[in-house]
Coordinates of C-alpha atoms in Angstrom, one line a residue:
X1 CA -2.3 12.0 21.4
X2 CA -0.2 10.6 19.4
X3 CA -0.3 10.5 15.9
X4 CA 0.1 6.9 13.3
X5 CA 1.7 5.8 9.9
X6 CA 0.9 2.3 8.8
X7 CA 3.5 1.0 6.1
X8 CA 3.8 -2.7 4.4
X9 CA 6.9 -3.7 5.1
X10 CA 6.5 -6.4 2.5
X11 CA 5.7 -6.6 -0.8
X12 CA 2.3 -5.1 0.1
X13 CA -0.7 -7.4 0.4
X14 CA 1.0 -7.8 4.3
X15 CA -3.1 -7.2 5.2
X16 CA -3.1 -3.8 6.2
X17 CA -6.7 -3.0 5.6
X18 CA -7.6 -4.9 8.9
X19 CA -5.4 -2.9 11.5
X20 CA -6.0 0.4 9.6
X21 CA -9.6 -0.3 10.2
X22 CA -8.8 -2.0 14.2
X23 CA -6.2 1.7 14.6
X24 CA -9.0 4.0 12.9
X25 CA -11.6 2.7 15.7
X26 CA -8.7 4.3 17.8
X27 CA -8.7 7.4 15.6
X28 CA -10.3 10.7 14.3
X29 CA -8.8 10.9 10.6
X30 CA -7.6 8.6 8.0
X31 CA -4.5 9.8 5.3
X32 CA -3.6 7.6 2.5
X33 CA -0.3 9.9 1.3
X34 CA 0.7 7.5 -1.6
X35 CA 0.2 5.3 -4.5
X36 CA -3.2 5.2 -6.1
X37 CA -6.2 2.7 -6.7
X38 CA -3.5 0.1 -8.8
X39 CA -3.8 -0.4 -4.3
X40 CA -5.9 -2.7 -2.4
X41 CA -7.6 -2.9 0.6
X42 CA -9.3 -5.2 2.5
X43 CA -12.0 -4.9 5.2
X44 CA -14.4 -8.4 7.4
X45 CA -16.6 -5.7 9.1
X46 CA -19.1 -8.0 11.0
X47 CA -19.5 -9.9 8.1
X48 CA -19.3 -7.4 6.0
X49 CA -16.3 -7.5 3.6
X50 CA -15.8 -4.1 1.9
X51 CA -12.3 -4.1 -1.5
X52 CA -11.3 -0.6 -1.3
X53 CA -8.4 0.9 -3.2
X54 CA -8.3 4.9 -3.2
X55 CA -11.0 5.6 -0.5
X56 CA -8.9 5.9 2.5
X57 CA -10.5 2.8 5.0
X58 CA -11.3 5.1 7.2
X59 CA -14.6 6.0 5.1
X60 CA -16.4 2.7 6.4
X61 CA -16.1 3.8 10.3
X62 CA -19.2 6.5 11.3
X63 CA -17.6 9.5 12.6
X64 CA -14.4 9.3 11.1
X65 CA -12.5 11.0 7.7
X66 CA -10.9 10.1 6.2
X67 CA -8.5 12.5 3.6
X68 CA -6.8 11.9 0.3
X69 CA -3.3 13.4 0.7
X70 CA -1.7 15.1 -2.2
X71 CA 0.7 11.8 -2.8
X72 CA -1.4 10.0 -4.4
X73 CA -2.2 9.9 -8.1
X74 CA -5.8 10.2 -8.4
X75 CA -8.5 8.2 -11.4
X76 CA -11.5 10.3 -10.8
X77 CA -13.9 8.0 -12.9
X78 CA -11.8 4.7 -10.5
X79 CA -12.8 6.9 -7.4
X80 CA -16.3 7.9 -8.7
X81 CA -17.2 4.4 -9.1
X82 CA -15.0 3.0 -6.0
X83 CA -17.8 5.7 -3.6
X84 CA -20.5 3.9 -5.5
X85 CA -20.2 0.8 -5.0
X86 CA -19.4 1.6 -1.7
X87 CA -22.4 2.9 -0.8
X88 CA -24.0 0.2 -2.2
X89 CA -22.9 -1.2 0.4
X90 CA -24.7 1.3 2.6
X91 CA -21.8 3.4 3.5
X92 CA -22.2 6.9 1.8
X93 CA -20.1 8.9 1.2
X94 CA -20.0 12.5 1.5
X95 CA -17.9 15.8 2.5
X96 CA -18.3 14.5 6.3
X97 CA -15.7 11.7 5.8
X98 CA -14.3 12.3 2.5
X99 CA -12.4 15.0 1.5
X100 CA -9.3 15.3 -1.5
X101 CA -6.1 17.7 -1.6
X102 CA -7.0 20.2 -3.8
X103 CA -2.9 19.8 -6.0
X104 CA -3.4 15.3 -6.0
X105 CA -2.6 14.5 -9.7
X106 CA -4.9 13.8 -11.8
X107 CA -4.5 9.6 -13.6
X108 CA -5.8 10.7 -17.8
X109 CA -7.2 7.7 -19.7
X110 CA -3.9 8.8 -21.9
X111 CA -1.8 8.0 -18.6
X112 CA -4.5 4.4 -18.4
X113 CA -3.3 3.6 -22.3
X114 CA 0.5 4.2 -22.2
X115 CA 1.0 2.4 -19.2
X116 CA -0.8 0.0 -21.6
X117 CA 1.4 0.3 -24.7
X118 CA 4.6 0.0 -22.6
X119 CA 4.3 -2.9 -20.9
X120 CA 2.8 -5.0 -24.2
X121 CA 6.0 -3.6 -26.4
X122 CA 8.1 -5.0 -23.2
X123 CA 8.2 -7.9 -24.1
X124 CA 10.4 -10.4 -20.8
X125 CA 11.2 -6.9 -20.2
X126 CA 7.8 -5.9 -18.3
X127 CA 8.0 -5.1 -14.8
X128 CA 4.3 -5.9 -13.5
X129 CA 2.1 -3.2 -13.7
X130 CA -1.4 -3.0 -13.1
X131 CA -1.8 -1.3 -15.8
X132 CA -3.7 1.7 -14.9
X133 CA -1.8 4.7 -15.8
X134 CA -0.4 5.3 -11.9
X135 CA 3.2 5.6 -13.3
X136 CA 2.7 7.7 -16.7
X137 CA 0.6 10.5 -14.4
X138 CA 4.2 10.4 -12.1
X139 CA 6.2 11.1 -14.3
X140 CA 3.9 13.5 -15.8
X141 CA 3.6 15.2 -12.3
X142 CA 8.3 15.5 -12.4
X143 CA 7.6 16.3 -15.6
X144 CA 5.2 19.7 -14.5
X145 CA 2.8 18.6 -16.5
X146 CA 0.3 17.3 -14.5
X147 CA -3.1 18.2 -14.5
X148 CA -4.7 18.3 -11.2
X149 CA -7.6 18.2 -8.7
X150 CA -7.7 22.2 -8.7
X151 CA -7.7 22.2 -12.9
X152 CA -11.0 20.7 -12.3
X153 CA -12.5 24.1 -10.4
X154 CA -12.1 26.4 -13.4
X155 CA -12.9 24.5 -16.6
X156 CA -11.6 28.3 -18.7
X157 CA -8.1 26.8 -18.1
X158 CA -7.8 23.3 -18.7
X159 CA -7.7 23.6 -22.7
X160 CA -4.3 24.9 -22.1
X161 CA -3.7 22.5 -19.8
X162 CA -4.8 19.9 -21.7
X163 CA -2.5 21.0 -24.9
X164 CA 1.2 20.8 -22.6
X165 CA 0.3 17.2 -21.7
X166 CA -0.5 16.2 -25.2
X167 CA 2.5 17.9 -26.7
X168 CA 4.3 14.9 -24.3
X169 CA 1.6 11.8 -24.5
X170 CA 1.3 12.9 -29.1
X171 CA 4.4 12.8 -29.8
X172 CA 5.5 10.1 -27.6
X173 CA 2.2 8.0 -29.3
X174 CA 3.3 9.2 -32.8
X175 CA 6.5 7.5 -32.2
X176 CA 4.6 4.2 -30.1
X177 CA 2.5 4.2 -33.5
X178 CA -0.2 5.7 -31.4
X179 CA -3.0 7.4 -33.0
X180 CA -3.4 11.0 -31.0
X181 CA -5.0 11.9 -28.3
X182 CA -8.0 14.4 -28.6
X183 CA -8.0 17.7 -27.3
X184 CA -12.3 18.5 -27.2
X185 CA -12.1 14.0 -25.8
X186 CA -10.2 14.4 -23.3
X187 CA -11.7 18.1 -22.4
X188 CA -15.4 16.9 -22.0
X189 CA -14.6 13.4 -19.5
X190 CA -13.0 15.4 -17.8
X191 CA -15.8 18.8 -17.7
X192 CA -18.4 15.3 -17.3
X193 CA -16.7 13.9 -14.5
X194 CA -15.2 16.9 -12.5
X195 CA -18.8 17.5 -10.7
X196 CA -18.9 14.1 -8.8
X197 CA -15.4 14.8 -7.6
X198 CA -15.4 19.0 -7.1
X199 CA -17.0 18.0 -3.3
X200 CA -14.4 16.9 -1.7
X201 CA -11.7 19.2 -2.5
X202 CA -9.8 20.9 0.4
X203 CA -6.7 23.0 1.7
X204 CA -5.9 19.6 2.7
X205 CA -2.2 20.3 4.1
X206 CA -4.1 22.9 6.5
X207 CA -7.0 21.5 7.6
X208 CA -4.3 18.3 9.3
X209 CA -2.9 21.5 10.5
X210 CA -5.8 22.8 12.2
X211 CA -7.4 19.4 13.2
X212 CA -3.4 17.8 14.5
X213 CA -3.5 21.4 16.7
X214 CA -6.5 20.7 18.4
X215 CA -5.2 16.8 19.8
X216 CA -7.7 14.7 17.2
X217 CA -5.5 11.1 15.9
X218 CA -4.3 11.2 12.4
X219 CA -3.6 7.4 10.9
X220 CA -1.9 7.8 8.0
X221 CA -2.4 4.5 5.7
X222 CA 0.4 3.8 3.2
X223 CA -0.1 1.4 -0.2
X224 CA 1.6 -1.1 -1.8
X225 CA 4.7 -1.4 1.0
X226 CA 8.6 -0.8 1.6
X227 CA 9.9 -2.9 -0.6
X228 CA 8.5 -1.4 -3.4
X229 CA 9.7 2.5 -2.9
X230 CA 10.9 4.0 -6.2
X231 CA 14.4 3.9 -4.2
X232 CA 14.2 2.3 -1.5
X233 CA 13.0 -1.2 -3.0
X234 CA 13.3 -3.6 -5.7
X235 CA 13.9 -1.1 -8.4
X236 CA 13.1 -1.2 -11.6
X237 CA 10.3 -3.5 -10.4
X238 CA 8.3 -1.0 -8.0
X239 CA 5.8 1.6 -7.8
X240 CA 6.3 4.5 -9.0
X241 CA 5.8 6.4 -5.5
X242 CA 8.2 7.1 -2.8
X243 CA 6.3 4.1 -0.2
X244 CA 8.3 4.5 2.8
X245 CA 7.1 6.2 6.2
X246 CA 8.6 9.4 5.2
X247 CA 6.1 9.4 2.0
X248 CA 3.4 10.0 5.6
X249 CA 4.6 14.5 6.0
X250 CA 5.1 15.4 1.8
X251 CA 2.1 12.7 0.5
X252 CA -0.3 15.3 2.2
X253 CA 1.4 18.3 3.8
X254 CA 2.4 17.4 7.2
X255 CA 6.4 17.8 9.0
X256 CA 8.0 14.7 10.2
X257 CA 7.3 16.5 14.0
X258 CA 3.3 14.9 13.2
X259 CA 4.7 11.2 13.3
X260 CA 4.1 9.7 16.7
X261 CA 4.7 6.6 15.8
X262 CA 5.5 3.4 13.3
X263 CA 4.0 0.7 12.4
X264 CA 5.0 -1.9 10.4
X265 CA 2.0 -4.5 8.7
X266 CA 4.3 -8.0 8.0
X267 CA 3.4 -11.0 7.0
X268 CA 4.3 -14.3 8.8
X269 CA 5.3 -15.5 5.9
X270 CA 5.8 -14.1 2.1
X271 CA 4.5 -12.2 -0.6
X272 CA 4.8 -11.0 -3.8
X273 CA 2.1 -9.9 -6.7
X274 CA 3.9 -9.5 -10.5
X275 CA 7.4 -9.6 -12.4
X276 CA 11.1 -8.8 -9.7
X277 CA 13.7 -10.3 -7.3
X278 CA 12.5 -12.9 -4.6
X279 CA 15.1 -14.6 -2.7
X280 CA 12.5 -17.2 -0.1
X281 CA 9.8 -17.9 -3.3
X282 CA 8.8 -21.9 -2.7
X283 CA 8.0 -22.8 -5.2
X284 CA 6.9 -25.6 -4.1
X285 CA 4.2 -26.7 -3.4
X286 CA 4.9 -25.1 0.7
X287 CA 4.1 -23.0 -2.1
X288 CA 0.7 -24.0 -3.0
X289 CA 0.0 -24.8 0.7
X290 CA 0.6 -21.3 1.7
X291 CA -1.3 -19.1 -1.1
X292 CA -4.1 -21.9 -0.9
X293 CA -4.7 -21.3 2.7
X294 CA -3.8 -17.2 2.8
X295 CA -5.7 -16.5 -0.7
X296 CA -3.4 -14.9 -2.4
X297 CA -4.8 -13.4 -5.0
X298 CA -5.4 -9.4 -5.8
X299 CA -7.4 -7.7 -4.1
X300 CA -7.0 -5.0 -6.7
X301 CA -5.7 -7.8 -10.4
X302 CA -6.9 -10.9 -9.3
X303 CA -3.8 -12.1 -9.9
X304 CA -2.3 -15.1 -7.8
X305 CA 0.2 -13.7 -5.3
X306 CA 4.3 -15.6 -5.9
X307 CA 4.8 -17.2 -2.5
X308 CA 7.7 -17.8 0.0
X309 CA 9.1 -18.3 3.9
X310 CA 9.2 -15.4 5.6
X311 CA 12.2 -13.5 5.7
X312 CA 14.0 -12.0 8.5
X313 CA 16.9 -10.5 5.8
X314 CA 13.8 -8.0 3.9
X315 CA 11.9 -7.1 6.4
X316 CA 14.5 -6.0 8.7
X317 CA 16.2 -3.5 6.3
X318 CA 12.0 -2.0 5.9
X319 CA 12.1 -1.6 8.6
X320 CA 15.6 0.7 9.6
X321 CA 14.4 2.0 6.3
X322 CA 11.0 3.2 6.9
X323 CA 12.3 3.9 10.7
X324 CA 8.9 1.5 11.7
X325 CA 8.4 1.3 15.7
X326 CA 6.9 -2.1 15.6
X327 CA 5.4 -4.6 13.4
X328 CA 2.3 -5.9 13.4
X329 CA 1.9 -9.4 12.1
X330 CA -0.7 -10.9 10.0
X331 CA -1.9 -14.6 8.7
X332 CA -0.5 -16.3 11.7
X333 CA -3.2 -18.7 11.3
X334 CA -1.6 -20.0 7.9
X335 CA 1.1 -21.7 9.1
X336 CA -1.3 -23.8 11.7
X337 CA -0.5 -28.0 11.2
X338 CA 3.0 -26.7 9.1
X339 CA 5.4 -29.2 11.0
X340 CA 8.9 -27.0 9.6
X341 CA 8.9 -22.9 9.0
X342 CA 12.1 -21.7 7.3
X343 CA 13.4 -18.1 7.9
X344 CA 15.7 -16.4 6.1
X345 CA 18.2 -14.8 7.9
X346 CA 20.8 -13.9 5.0
X347 CA 22.1 -14.6 1.6
X348 CA 25.0 -15.7 -0.4
X349 CA 26.1 -14.1 -3.2
X350 CA 29.1 -15.9 -4.9
X351 CA 30.1 -17.3 -2.7
X352 CA 30.2 -14.3 -0.1
X353 CA 28.0 -13.7 3.1
X354 CA 24.8 -10.4 3.5
X355 CA 23.2 -9.4 6.0
X356 CA 21.1 -6.9 3.2
X357 CA 19.5 -6.7 -0.3
X358 CA 22.1 -5.4 -2.8
X359 CA 20.6 -2.7 -4.4
X360 CA 22.1 -3.9 -8.0
X361 CA 19.5 -6.2 -10.0
X362 CA 21.6 -8.7 -11.2
X363 CA 22.9 -8.8 -7.5
X364 CA 19.1 -9.4 -6.3
X365 CA 18.5 -12.1 -8.9
X366 CA 21.5 -14.3 -7.9
X367 CA 21.3 -14.2 -3.8
X368 CA 21.0 -17.6 -2.5
X369 CA 18.6 -17.1 0.7
X370 CA 20.5 -18.8 4.3
X371 CA 17.5 -20.0 6.2
X372 CA 16.9 -20.9 9.8
X373 CA 14.1 -23.7 10.5
X374 CA 12.0 -23.5 12.8
X375 CA 9.3 -25.9 14.6
X376 CA 6.1 -26.1 13.9
X377 CA 1.6 -26.5 16.1
X378 CA 0.0 -28.3 15.0
X379 CA -2.1 -26.3 17.4
X380 CA -5.5 -23.8 15.6
X381 CA -4.2 -19.9 16.2
X382 CA -7.5 -19.0 14.1
X383 CA -9.5 -16.4 16.3
X384 CA -6.7 -15.8 19.1
X385 CA -7.3 -13.4 20.7
X386 CA -4.4 -13.5 23.6
X387 CA -1.3 -15.2 24.1
X388 CA -2.7 -17.7 26.1
X389 CA -4.3 -18.6 23.4
X390 CA -1.3 -19.3 21.3
X391 CA 0.3 -23.0 20.8
X392 CA 3.8 -22.9 22.7
X393 CA 6.0 -23.1 18.7
X394 CA 3.8 -20.3 17.6
X395 CA 5.5 -17.6 20.4
X396 CA 9.3 -19.5 20.2
X397 CA 7.8 -18.8 16.5
X398 CA 7.1 -14.5 17.1
X399 CA 9.6 -14.0 19.4
X400 CA 12.6 -15.8 17.3
X401 CA 11.2 -13.2 14.5
X402 CA 11.7 -10.8 16.9
X403 CA 15.1 -11.3 17.0
X404 CA 15.4 -11.5 13.9
X405 CA 14.1 -7.7 12.7
X406 CA 15.0 -6.3 15.6
X407 CA 11.8 -4.2 16.2
X408 CA 8.9 -5.8 18.6
X409 CA 6.2 -6.9 18.0
X410 CA 2.7 -4.2 19.0
X411 CA -0.1 -6.6 17.3
X412 CA -1.0 -9.9 15.6
X413 CA -3.4 -10.9 13.8
X414 CA -5.0 -14.3 13.5
X415 CA -7.4 -13.7 10.9
X416 CA -9.2 -11.2 8.3
X417 CA -11.6 -10.3 11.0
X418 CA -10.4 -7.2 12.6
X419 CA -11.2 -8.4 17.0
X420 CA -9.2 -11.4 15.9
X421 CA -6.4 -9.1 17.5
X422 CA -3.8 -9.5 20.1
X423 CA -2.3 -5.8 20.6
X424 CA 0.4 -5.7 22.4
X425 CA 0.5 -1.7 22.0
X426 CA -1.1 0.5 21.5
X427 CA 0.7 2.8 18.6
X428 CA -1.7 5.5 19.9
X429 CA -0.5 5.4 23.1
X430 CA 2.3 7.5 23.1

């Protein structure tokens, strides 16, 4: 039985939710392994739309266990609200379908406040954070002063841990001209939310080891995309965690030998939310057309996404960094009816040609894309479920992308509906 990691190969918003849901029908367990509630997955199942942020996509499927790993930073109030919202849509969340790693870090109200204060003060230097406290929570994690899920189990020792984190945060708040956070107020907030979170707590690394040894299929679900990775992304315009496939092991406590296949979710064009470099971005009517057709608005933030042509050079780079085995190409139908399609194949930087995006911030801002033009197609691909349903030029487009990114297309998605999918390679068939 193969275990599969799903990651985004661009800047996120590639359509991971639908693909993860499609795969979760074949999985016994779906694991979130990094990020926080800044990520968003939209699922459309039997005409019902579910919008998830912290909950693993598998929780909406009966008989599938959803797991939130230790690599995730958890806002317990946001999680509780999401559980209530999904319950209102008829999906009951219990210990039968959700477990939370005891050693996951909590996002606190002071993290959200600090995030917003910093972003407002940054002015032109802002990085486009969602202001949900993700970055400050990860800072406290590596600073060894975080409050973790397991700390809610012993309220007698919680106040001393709050004192430790406030020693850092209140110094920051004073320096920023803000009022200090109250220990008693934070304790009361955590004491109130604890009963809503504790029923799901488990020793996740042990759970996954046991289930894997019993032959269960595990699907590891990433958030954001590889280009937002804290090490390998377009720094500093990145998220605060590692988003590449290797984090699947670290973020839930399994060995890398447990991973058999890495599926990179890849949009047939390119989008980005927030600040940062975007070599193939379109600032014209074509960019607006892609955004309108693709309904490019953030699931969590509601922010309009920047749109541009497919950047094969960038995707090839993230495939190598993430060890992607095959890609799932999504939103192919958005390109229907466009006469000429451009694909970025490389860059020029100060007169020199490059086959990768440089790591330096200044260089990333200056690169110019090198394009190849392909013939588009006039026929509709929306809802196609086999190669025979695709126009000839569409097939040529897909095949050319495979050549440029040096990786096969394992799946094609032709609409938000989960069954509108063309399967070339089942990732679970090792």
